[in-house]
Short mmCIF file of C-alpha atoms (C1' of nucleotides) in Angstrom, two decimals:
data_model
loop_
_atom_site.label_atom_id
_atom_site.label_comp_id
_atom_site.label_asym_id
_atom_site.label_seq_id
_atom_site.Cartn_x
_atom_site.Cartn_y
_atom_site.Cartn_z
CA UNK A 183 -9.08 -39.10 6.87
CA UNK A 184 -12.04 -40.96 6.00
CA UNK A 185 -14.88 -38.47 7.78
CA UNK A 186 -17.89 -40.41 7.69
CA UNK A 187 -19.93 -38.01 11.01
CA UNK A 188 -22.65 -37.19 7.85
CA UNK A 189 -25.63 -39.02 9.41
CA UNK A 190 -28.30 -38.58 7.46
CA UNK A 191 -30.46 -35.62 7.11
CA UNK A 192 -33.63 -37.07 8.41
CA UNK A 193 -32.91 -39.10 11.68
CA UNK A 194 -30.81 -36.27 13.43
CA UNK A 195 -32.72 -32.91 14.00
CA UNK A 196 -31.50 -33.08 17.35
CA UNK A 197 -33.58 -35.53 19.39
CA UNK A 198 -34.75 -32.99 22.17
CA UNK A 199 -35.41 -35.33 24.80
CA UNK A 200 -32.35 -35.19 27.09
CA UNK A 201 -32.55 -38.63 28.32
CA UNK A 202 -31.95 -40.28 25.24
CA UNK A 203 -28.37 -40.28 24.38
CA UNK A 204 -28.46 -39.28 20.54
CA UNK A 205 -27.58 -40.53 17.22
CA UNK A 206 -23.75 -40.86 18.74
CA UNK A 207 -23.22 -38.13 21.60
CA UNK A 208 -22.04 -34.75 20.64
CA UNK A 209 -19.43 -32.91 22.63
CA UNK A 210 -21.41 -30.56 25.06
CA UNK A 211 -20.63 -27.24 22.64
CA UNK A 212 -20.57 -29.12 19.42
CA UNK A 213 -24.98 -29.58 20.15
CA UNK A 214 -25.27 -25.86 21.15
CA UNK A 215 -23.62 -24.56 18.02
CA UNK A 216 -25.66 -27.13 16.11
CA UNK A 217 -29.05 -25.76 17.61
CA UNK A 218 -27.83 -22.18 17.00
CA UNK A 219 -27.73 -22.84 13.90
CA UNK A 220 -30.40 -24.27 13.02
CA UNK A 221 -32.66 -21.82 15.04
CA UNK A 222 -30.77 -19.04 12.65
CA UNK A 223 -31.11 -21.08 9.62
CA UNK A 224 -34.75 -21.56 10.09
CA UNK A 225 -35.46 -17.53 10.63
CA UNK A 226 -32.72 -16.62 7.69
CA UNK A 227 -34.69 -18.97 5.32
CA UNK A 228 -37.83 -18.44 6.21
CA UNK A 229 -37.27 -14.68 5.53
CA UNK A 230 -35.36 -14.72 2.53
CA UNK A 231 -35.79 -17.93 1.03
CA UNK A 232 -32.57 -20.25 -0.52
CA UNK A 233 -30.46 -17.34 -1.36
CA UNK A 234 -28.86 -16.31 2.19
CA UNK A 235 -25.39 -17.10 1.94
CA UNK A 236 -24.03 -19.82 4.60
CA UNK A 237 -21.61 -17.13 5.71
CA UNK A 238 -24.21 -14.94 6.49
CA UNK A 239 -26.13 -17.62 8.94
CA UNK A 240 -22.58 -18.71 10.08
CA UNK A 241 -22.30 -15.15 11.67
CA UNK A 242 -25.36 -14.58 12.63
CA UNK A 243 -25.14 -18.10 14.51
CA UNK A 244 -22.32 -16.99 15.88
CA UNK A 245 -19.79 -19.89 14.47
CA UNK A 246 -17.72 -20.18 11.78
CA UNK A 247 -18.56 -21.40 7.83
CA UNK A 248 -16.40 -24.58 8.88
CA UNK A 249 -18.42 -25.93 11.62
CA UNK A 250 -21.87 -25.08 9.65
CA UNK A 251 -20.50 -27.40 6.82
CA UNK A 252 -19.29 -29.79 9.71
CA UNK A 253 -22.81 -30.26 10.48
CA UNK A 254 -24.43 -29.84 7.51
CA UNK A 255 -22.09 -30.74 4.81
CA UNK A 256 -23.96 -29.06 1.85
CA UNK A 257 -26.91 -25.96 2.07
CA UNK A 258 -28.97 -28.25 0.57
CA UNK A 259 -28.95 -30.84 3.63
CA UNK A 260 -29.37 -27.61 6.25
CA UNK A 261 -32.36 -26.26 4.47
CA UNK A 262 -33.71 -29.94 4.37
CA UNK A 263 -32.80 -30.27 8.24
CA UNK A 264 -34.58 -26.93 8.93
CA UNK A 265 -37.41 -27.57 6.70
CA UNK A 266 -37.64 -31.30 8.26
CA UNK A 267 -39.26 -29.97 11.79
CA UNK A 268 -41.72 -27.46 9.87
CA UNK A 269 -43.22 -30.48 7.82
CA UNK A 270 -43.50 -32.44 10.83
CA UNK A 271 -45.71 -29.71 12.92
CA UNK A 272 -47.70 -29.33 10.07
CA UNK A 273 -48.63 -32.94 9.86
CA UNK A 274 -49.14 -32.97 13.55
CA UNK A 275 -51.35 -30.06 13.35
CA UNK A 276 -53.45 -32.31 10.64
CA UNK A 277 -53.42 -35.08 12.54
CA UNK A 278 -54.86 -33.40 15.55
CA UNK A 279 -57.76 -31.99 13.92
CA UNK A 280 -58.73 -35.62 12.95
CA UNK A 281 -60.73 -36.07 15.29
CA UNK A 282 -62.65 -32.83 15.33
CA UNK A 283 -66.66 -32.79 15.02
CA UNK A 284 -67.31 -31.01 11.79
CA UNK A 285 -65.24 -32.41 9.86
CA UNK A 286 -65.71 -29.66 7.09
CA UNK A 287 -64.60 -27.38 9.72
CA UNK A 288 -61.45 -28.96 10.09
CA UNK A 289 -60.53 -29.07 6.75
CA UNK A 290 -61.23 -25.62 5.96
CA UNK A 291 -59.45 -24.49 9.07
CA UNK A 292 -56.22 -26.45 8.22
CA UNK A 293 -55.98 -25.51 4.87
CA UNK A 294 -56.18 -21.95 6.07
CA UNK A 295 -54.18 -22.19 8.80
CA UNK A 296 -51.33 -23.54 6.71
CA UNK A 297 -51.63 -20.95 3.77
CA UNK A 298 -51.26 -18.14 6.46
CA UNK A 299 -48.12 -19.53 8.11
CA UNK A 300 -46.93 -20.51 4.76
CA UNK A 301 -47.22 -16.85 3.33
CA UNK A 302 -44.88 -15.40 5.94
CA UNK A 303 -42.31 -18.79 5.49
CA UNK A 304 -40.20 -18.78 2.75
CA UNK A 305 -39.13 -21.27 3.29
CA UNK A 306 -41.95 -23.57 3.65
CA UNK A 307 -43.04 -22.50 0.61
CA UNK A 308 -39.58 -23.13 -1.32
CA UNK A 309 -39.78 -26.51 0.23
CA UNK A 310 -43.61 -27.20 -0.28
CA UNK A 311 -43.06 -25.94 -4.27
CA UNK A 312 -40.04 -27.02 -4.88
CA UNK A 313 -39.15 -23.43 -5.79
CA UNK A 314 -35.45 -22.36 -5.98
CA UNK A 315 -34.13 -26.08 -5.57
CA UNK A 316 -34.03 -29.59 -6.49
CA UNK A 317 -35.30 -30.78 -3.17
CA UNK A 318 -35.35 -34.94 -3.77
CA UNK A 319 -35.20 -35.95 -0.49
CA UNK A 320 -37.70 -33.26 1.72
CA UNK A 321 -39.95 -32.53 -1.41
CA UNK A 322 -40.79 -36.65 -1.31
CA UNK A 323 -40.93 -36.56 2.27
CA UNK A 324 -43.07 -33.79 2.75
CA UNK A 325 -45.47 -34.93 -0.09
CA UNK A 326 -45.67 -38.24 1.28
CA UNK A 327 -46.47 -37.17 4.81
CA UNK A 328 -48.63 -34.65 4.25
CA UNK A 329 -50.54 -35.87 0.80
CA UNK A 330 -51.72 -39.04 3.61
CA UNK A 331 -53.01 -36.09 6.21
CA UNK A 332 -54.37 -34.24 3.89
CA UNK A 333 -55.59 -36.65 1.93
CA UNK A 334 -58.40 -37.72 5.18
CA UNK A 335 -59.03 -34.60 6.23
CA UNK A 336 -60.22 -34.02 2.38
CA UNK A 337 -61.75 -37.58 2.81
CA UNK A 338 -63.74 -37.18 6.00
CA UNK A 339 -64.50 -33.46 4.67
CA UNK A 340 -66.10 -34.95 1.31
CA UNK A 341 -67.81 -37.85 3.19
CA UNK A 342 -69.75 -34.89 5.37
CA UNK A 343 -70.70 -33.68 1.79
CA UNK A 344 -68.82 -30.27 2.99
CA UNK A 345 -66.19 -30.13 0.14
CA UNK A 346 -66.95 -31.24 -3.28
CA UNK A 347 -66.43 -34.73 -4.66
CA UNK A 348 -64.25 -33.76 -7.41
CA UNK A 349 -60.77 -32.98 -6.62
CA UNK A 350 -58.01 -35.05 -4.61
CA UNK A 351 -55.49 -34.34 -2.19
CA UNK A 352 -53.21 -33.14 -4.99
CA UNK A 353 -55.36 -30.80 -6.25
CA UNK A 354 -55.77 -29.12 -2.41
CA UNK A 355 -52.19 -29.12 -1.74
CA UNK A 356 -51.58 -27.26 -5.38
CA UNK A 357 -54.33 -24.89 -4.22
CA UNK A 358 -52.34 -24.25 -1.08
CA UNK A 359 -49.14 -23.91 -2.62
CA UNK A 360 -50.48 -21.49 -5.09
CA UNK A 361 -51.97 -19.23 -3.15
CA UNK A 362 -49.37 -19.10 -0.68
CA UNK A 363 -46.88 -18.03 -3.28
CA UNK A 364 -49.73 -15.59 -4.89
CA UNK A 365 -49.85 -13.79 -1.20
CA UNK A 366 -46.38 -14.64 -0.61
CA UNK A 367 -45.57 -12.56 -4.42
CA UNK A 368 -48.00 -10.35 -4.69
CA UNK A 369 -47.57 -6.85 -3.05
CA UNK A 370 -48.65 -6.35 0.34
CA UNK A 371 -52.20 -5.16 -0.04
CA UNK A 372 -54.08 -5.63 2.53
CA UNK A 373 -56.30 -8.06 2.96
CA UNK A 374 -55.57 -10.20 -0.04
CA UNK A 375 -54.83 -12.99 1.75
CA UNK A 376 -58.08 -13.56 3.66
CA UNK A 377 -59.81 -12.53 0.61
CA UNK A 378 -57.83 -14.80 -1.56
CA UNK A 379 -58.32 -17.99 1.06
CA UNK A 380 -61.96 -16.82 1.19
CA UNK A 381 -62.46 -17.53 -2.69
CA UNK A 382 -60.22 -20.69 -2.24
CA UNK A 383 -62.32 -22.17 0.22
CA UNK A 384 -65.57 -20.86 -1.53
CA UNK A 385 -64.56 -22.43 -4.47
CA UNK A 386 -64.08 -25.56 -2.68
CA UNK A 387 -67.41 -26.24 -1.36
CA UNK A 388 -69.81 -28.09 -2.47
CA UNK A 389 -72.41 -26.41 -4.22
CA UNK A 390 -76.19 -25.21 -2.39
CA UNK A 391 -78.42 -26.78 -4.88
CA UNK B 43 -15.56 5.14 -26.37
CA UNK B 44 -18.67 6.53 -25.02
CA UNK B 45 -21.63 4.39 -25.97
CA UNK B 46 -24.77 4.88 -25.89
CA UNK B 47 -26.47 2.59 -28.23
CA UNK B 48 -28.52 1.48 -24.96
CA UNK B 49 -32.36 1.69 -25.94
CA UNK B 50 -34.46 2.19 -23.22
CA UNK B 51 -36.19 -1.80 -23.40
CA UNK B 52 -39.08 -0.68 -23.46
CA UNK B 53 -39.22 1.42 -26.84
CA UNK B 54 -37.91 -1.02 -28.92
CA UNK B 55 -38.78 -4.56 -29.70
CA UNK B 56 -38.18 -3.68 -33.00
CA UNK B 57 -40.83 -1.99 -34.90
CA UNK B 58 -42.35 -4.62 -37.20
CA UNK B 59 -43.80 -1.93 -39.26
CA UNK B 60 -41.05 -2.58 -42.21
CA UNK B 61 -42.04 1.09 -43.66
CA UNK B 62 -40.92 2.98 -40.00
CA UNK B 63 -37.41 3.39 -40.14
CA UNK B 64 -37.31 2.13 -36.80
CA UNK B 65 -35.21 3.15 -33.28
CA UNK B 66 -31.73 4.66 -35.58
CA UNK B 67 -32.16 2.01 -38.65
CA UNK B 68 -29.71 -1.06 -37.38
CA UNK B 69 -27.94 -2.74 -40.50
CA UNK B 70 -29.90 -5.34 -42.15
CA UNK B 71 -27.58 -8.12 -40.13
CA UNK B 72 -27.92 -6.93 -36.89
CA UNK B 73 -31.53 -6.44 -36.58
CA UNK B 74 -31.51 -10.41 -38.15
CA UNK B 75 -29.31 -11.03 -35.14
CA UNK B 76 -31.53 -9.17 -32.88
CA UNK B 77 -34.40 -10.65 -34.10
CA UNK B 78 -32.86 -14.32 -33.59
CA UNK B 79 -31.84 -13.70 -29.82
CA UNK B 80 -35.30 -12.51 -28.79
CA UNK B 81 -36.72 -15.93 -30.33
CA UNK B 82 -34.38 -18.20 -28.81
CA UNK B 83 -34.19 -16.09 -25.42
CA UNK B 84 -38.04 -16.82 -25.53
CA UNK B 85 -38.40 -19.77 -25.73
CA UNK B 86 -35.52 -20.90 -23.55
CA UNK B 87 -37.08 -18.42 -20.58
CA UNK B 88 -40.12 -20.18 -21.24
CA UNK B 89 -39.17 -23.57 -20.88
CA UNK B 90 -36.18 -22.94 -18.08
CA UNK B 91 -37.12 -19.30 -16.52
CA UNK B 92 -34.14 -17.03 -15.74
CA UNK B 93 -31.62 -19.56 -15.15
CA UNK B 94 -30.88 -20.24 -18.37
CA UNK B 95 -27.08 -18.84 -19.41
CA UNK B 96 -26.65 -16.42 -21.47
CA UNK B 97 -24.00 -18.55 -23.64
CA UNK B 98 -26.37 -20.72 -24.49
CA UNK B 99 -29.16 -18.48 -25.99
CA UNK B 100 -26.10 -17.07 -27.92
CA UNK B 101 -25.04 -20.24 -28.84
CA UNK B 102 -28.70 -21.19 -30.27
CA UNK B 103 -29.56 -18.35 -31.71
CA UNK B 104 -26.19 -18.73 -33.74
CA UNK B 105 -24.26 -15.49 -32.11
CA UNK B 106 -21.55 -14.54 -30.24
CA UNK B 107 -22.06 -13.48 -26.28
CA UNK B 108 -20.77 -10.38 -27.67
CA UNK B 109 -23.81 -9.83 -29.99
CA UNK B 110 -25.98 -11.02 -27.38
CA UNK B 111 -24.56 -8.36 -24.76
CA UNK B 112 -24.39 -5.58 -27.54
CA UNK B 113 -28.47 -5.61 -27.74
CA UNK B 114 -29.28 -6.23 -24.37
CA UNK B 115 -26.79 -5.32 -22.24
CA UNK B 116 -27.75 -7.31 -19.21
CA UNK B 117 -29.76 -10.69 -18.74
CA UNK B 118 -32.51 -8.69 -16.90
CA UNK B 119 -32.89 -6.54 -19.89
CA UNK B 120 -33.01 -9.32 -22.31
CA UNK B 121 -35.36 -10.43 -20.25
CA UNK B 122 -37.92 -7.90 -20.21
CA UNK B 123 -37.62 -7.45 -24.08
CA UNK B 124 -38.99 -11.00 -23.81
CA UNK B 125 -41.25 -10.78 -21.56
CA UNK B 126 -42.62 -7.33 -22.94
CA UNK B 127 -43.94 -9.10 -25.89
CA UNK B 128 -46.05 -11.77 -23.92
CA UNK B 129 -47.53 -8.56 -21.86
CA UNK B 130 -48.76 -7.18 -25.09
CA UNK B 131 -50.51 -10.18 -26.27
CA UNK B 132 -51.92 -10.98 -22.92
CA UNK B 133 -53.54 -7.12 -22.53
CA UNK B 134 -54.99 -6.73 -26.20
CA UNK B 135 -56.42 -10.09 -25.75
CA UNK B 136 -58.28 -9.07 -23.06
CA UNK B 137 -59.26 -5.94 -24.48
CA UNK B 138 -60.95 -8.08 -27.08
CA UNK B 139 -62.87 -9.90 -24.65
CA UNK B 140 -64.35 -6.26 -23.60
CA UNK B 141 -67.14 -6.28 -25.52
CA UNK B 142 -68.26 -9.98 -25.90
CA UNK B 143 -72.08 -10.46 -25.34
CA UNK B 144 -72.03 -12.47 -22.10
CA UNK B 145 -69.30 -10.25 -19.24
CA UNK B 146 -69.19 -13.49 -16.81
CA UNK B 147 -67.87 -15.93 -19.47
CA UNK B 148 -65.86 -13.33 -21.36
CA UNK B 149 -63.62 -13.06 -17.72
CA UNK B 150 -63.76 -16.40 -16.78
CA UNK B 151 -62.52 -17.60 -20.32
CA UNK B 152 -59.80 -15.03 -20.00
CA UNK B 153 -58.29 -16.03 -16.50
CA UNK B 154 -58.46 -19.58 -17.84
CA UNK B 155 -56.61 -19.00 -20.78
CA UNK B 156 -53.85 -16.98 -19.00
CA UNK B 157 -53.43 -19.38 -16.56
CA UNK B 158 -53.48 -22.21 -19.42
CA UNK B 159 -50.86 -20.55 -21.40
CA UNK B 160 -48.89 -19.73 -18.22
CA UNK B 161 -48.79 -22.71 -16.71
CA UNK B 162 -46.45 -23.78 -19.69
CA UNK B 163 -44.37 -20.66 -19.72
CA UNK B 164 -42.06 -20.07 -16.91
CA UNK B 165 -40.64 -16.52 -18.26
CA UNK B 166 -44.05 -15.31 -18.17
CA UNK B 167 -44.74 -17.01 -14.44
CA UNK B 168 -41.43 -15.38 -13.24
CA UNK B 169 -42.79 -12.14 -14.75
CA UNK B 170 -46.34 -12.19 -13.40
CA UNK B 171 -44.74 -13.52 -10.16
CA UNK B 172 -41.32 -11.52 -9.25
CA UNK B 173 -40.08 -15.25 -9.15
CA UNK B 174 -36.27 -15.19 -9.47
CA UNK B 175 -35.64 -11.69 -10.16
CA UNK B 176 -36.46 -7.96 -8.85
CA UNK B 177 -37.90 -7.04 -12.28
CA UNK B 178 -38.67 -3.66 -10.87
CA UNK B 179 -39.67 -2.34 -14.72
CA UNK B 180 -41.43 -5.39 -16.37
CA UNK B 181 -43.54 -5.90 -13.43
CA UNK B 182 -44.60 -1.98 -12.70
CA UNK B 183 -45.38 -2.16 -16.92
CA UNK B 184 -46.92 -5.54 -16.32
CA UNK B 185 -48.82 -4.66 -13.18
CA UNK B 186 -50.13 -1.45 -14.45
CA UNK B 187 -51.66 -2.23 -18.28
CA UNK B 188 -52.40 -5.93 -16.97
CA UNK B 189 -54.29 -4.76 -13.72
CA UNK B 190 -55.78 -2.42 -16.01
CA UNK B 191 -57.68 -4.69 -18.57
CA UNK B 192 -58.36 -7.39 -15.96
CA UNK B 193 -59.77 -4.74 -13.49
CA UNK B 194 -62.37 -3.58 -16.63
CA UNK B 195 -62.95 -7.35 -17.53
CA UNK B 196 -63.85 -7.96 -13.84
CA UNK B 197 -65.84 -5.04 -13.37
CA UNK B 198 -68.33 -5.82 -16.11
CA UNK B 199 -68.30 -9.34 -14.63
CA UNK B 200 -69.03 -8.42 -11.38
CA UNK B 201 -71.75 -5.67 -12.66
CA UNK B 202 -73.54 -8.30 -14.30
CA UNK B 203 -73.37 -10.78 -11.36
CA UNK B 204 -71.46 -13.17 -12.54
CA UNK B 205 -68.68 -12.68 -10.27
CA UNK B 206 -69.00 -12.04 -6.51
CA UNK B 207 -68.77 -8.20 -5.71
CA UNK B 208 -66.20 -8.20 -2.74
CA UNK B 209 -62.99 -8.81 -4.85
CA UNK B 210 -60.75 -6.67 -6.52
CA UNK B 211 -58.41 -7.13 -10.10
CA UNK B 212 -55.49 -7.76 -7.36
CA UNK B 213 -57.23 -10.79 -6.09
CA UNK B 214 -58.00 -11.45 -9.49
CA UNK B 215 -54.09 -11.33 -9.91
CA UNK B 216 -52.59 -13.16 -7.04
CA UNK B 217 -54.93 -15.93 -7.85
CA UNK B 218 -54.15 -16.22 -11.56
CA UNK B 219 -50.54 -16.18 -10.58
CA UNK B 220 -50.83 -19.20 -7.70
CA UNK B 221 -52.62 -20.59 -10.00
CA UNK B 222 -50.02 -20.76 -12.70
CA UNK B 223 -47.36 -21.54 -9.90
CA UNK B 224 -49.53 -24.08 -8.58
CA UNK B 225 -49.67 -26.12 -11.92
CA UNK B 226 -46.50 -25.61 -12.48
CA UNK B 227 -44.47 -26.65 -9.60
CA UNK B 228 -47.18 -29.75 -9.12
CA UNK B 229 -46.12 -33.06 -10.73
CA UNK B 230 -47.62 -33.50 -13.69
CA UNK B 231 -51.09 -35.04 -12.85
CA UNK B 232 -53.01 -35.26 -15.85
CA UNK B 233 -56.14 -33.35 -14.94
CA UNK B 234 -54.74 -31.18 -12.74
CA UNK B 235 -54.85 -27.66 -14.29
CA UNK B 236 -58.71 -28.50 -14.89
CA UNK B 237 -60.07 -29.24 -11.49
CA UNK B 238 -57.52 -26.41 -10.02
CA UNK B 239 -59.05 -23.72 -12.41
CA UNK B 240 -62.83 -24.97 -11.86
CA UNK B 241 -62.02 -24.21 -7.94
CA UNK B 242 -60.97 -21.02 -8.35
CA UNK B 243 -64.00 -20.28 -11.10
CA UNK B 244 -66.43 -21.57 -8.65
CA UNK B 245 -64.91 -19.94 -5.70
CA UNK B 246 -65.23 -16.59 -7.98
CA UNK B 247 -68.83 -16.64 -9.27
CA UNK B 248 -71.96 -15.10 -6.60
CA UNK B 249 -73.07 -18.22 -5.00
CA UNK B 250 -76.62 -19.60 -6.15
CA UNK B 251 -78.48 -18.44 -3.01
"C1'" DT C 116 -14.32 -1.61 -55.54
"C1'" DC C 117 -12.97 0.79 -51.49
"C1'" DA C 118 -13.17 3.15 -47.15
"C1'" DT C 119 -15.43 3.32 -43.03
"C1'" DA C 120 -18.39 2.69 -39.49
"C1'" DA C 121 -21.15 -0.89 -37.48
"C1'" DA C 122 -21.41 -5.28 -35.76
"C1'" DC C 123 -19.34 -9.61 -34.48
"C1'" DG C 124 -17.11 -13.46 -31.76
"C1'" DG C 125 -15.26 -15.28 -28.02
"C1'" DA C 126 -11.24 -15.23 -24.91
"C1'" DA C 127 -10.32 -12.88 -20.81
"C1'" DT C 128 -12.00 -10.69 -16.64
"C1'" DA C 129 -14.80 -9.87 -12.61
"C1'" DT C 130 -17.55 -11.48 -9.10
"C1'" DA C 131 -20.07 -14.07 -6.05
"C1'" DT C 132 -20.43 -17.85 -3.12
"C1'" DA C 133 -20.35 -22.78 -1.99
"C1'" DT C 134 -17.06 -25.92 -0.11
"C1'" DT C 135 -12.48 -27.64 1.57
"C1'" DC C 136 -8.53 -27.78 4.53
"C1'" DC C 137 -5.84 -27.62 8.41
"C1'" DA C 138 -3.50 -25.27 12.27
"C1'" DC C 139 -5.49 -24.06 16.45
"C1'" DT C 140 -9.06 -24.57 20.67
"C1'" DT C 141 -11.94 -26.75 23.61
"C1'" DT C 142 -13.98 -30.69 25.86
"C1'" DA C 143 -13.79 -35.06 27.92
"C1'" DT C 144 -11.05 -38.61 30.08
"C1'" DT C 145 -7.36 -40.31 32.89
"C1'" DA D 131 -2.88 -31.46 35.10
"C1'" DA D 132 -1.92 -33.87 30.86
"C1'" DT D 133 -3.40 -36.00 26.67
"C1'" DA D 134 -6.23 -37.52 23.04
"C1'" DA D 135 -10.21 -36.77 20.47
"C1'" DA D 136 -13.58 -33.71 18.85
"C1'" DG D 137 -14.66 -29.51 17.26
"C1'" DT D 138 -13.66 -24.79 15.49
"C1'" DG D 139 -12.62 -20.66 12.53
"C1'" DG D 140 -11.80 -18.62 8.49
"C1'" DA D 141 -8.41 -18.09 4.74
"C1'" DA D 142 -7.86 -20.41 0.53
"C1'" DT D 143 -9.87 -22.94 -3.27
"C1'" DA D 144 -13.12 -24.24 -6.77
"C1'" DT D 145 -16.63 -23.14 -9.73
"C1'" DA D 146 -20.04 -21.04 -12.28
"C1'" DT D 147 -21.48 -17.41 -15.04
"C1'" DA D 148 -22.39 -12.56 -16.07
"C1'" DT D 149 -20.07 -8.93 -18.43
"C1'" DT D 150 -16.19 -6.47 -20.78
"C1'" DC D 151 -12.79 -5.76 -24.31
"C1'" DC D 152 -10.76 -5.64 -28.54
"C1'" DG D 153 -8.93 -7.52 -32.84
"C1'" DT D 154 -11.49 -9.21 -36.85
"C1'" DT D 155 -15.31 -9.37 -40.11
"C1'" DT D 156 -19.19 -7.44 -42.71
"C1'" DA D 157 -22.60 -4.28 -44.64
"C1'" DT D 158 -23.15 0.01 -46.78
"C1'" DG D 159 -22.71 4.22 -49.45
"C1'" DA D 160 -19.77 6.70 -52.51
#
DNA sequence: TCATAAACGGAATATATATTCCACTTTATT
DNA sequence: AATAAAGTGGAATATATATTCCGTTTATGA
């Protein structure tokens, strides 16, 4: 009775290329119901944060509760699993604009570019904030990976003398964090959030004279 | 069995001013009890926000959950009784700052100090925020006299060009409340709060040129 | 001091939801 | 097609905590 199929959270999403066999083979359904629901999981969370119940994405995904806690044996290790492919794109996305030529460019677009997709992901920002949950495992994960990204597009950014000297990665990602839960909280107005990203990014900058 | 000693929570914190009889005059023990409750529930919903049991404000504040549920018949109620208090303090002490000599540091010395004294009080985050609950009355009451002040604070500010026209009290707001998240949820780098709250200064004042 | 209404304490209740369990299906293998 | 192994569904269970209920205690005014 001894049911050790609990890999662990990080090594599994699902490795999409076909070829490779995966972690240990899934039966034919048992992947499709797996994908389901994590593609529901993902939209459920990013809407309405932690609180959906599992039911509720269990019916929406069209399976039972049983075979979401078969795969994911606690909603803690789905939300990580969902939240596990968002971190990585956003590192990606970091990565890629390494190489750009204004370097100040790049780090004012990504920072952007992440607080708008944040604001309308719940569950990014749970995850990035460590709002509504303990979160060892992702919260360490995604700070590691994404404190290095950030951390030289700030550095290349500050060497071009376009951001000032002052402040560290940590200090960008709690700038990101914040205001994506200020837009994320604050009433719909519109056009707080370019205004609010505007003053962010203003504030940023090194200084004319 | 009809009862109705349910005070609207907004009319009642208990009238300080001994000579007022006060809401309907409780006995001398229960407005002790009363008084006791609201202290402990502050400072637990400081230090833990909402999640905080109910039992165990009782417990401190030496009561029974009966006592605590005869005064404030729900959490969210308790809650806002709480919170109400911080409001007040936080809008007369900007009204205070209405009339110092110099607008530009008058604002910026109040957005610092709200986000100071939030950053270490979680009831008054999830209050500013809508973090963890609907609060549909607190935050319409805090909204409106808060938005209020800080919308008079900024318009001097901004008159006298210390503070870039093409912002409003809500970005003012949002800000202030990432902010407070933002320190908040970060790990606690010393220095943190500091450099965060020069960014957003900066990214507030007219620029040089 | 007594009677009475007000207030109290805390066990019992209600509710919500995460998680387990296992009889039943479906897939893969022969 | 038959069988074993893997997977499934969802009722039942476990748990946590907000809220109610009511017998007991206490302050107050005569």
């Amino acid at each position: 009775m001894n049911e050790d199929h609990t890999r662990t959270p990080l090594d599994d999403s699902l490795s999409q290329n076909s070829s490779t066999v995966g972690p240990k083979s899934l039966r034919v359904d048992a992947r499709r119901n797996r994908v389901r629901i994590l593609d529901t999981a993902l939209s459920f969370f990013a809407a309405e944060g932690l609180s959906v119940r599992i039911e509720e994405i269990a019916q929406q995904a069209g399976v039972g509760i049983g075979t979401v806690y078969r795969n994911f044996p606690t909603k803690e290790l789905l939300f990580e699993a969902v939240i596990h492919r968002y971190q990585q794109k956003l590192v990606e996305e970091a990565e890629s604009l390494l190489d750009h030529d204004d370097p100040g460019e790049a780090f004012f677009r990504y920072i952007t570019r992440v607080i708008e997709g944040g604001a309308a992901n719940k569950a990014l920002t749970a995850a990035l904030s460590g709002t509504e949950i303990d979160m060892e495992t992702v919260a360490s994960g995604i700070s590691d990976n994404l404190r290095d990204v950030l951390g030289k597009l700030l550095a290349r950014a500050q060497q071009s003398d376009a951001v000032r000297a002052d402040i560290g990665a940590d200090h960008v990602k709690a700038l990101m964090v914040g205001t994506i839960l200020a837009i994320e909280k604050s009433a719909d107005e519109i056009g707080l959030p370019v205004g609010i990203i505007s003053v962010i990014c203003d504030g940023l900058r090194t200084k004319p004279i």
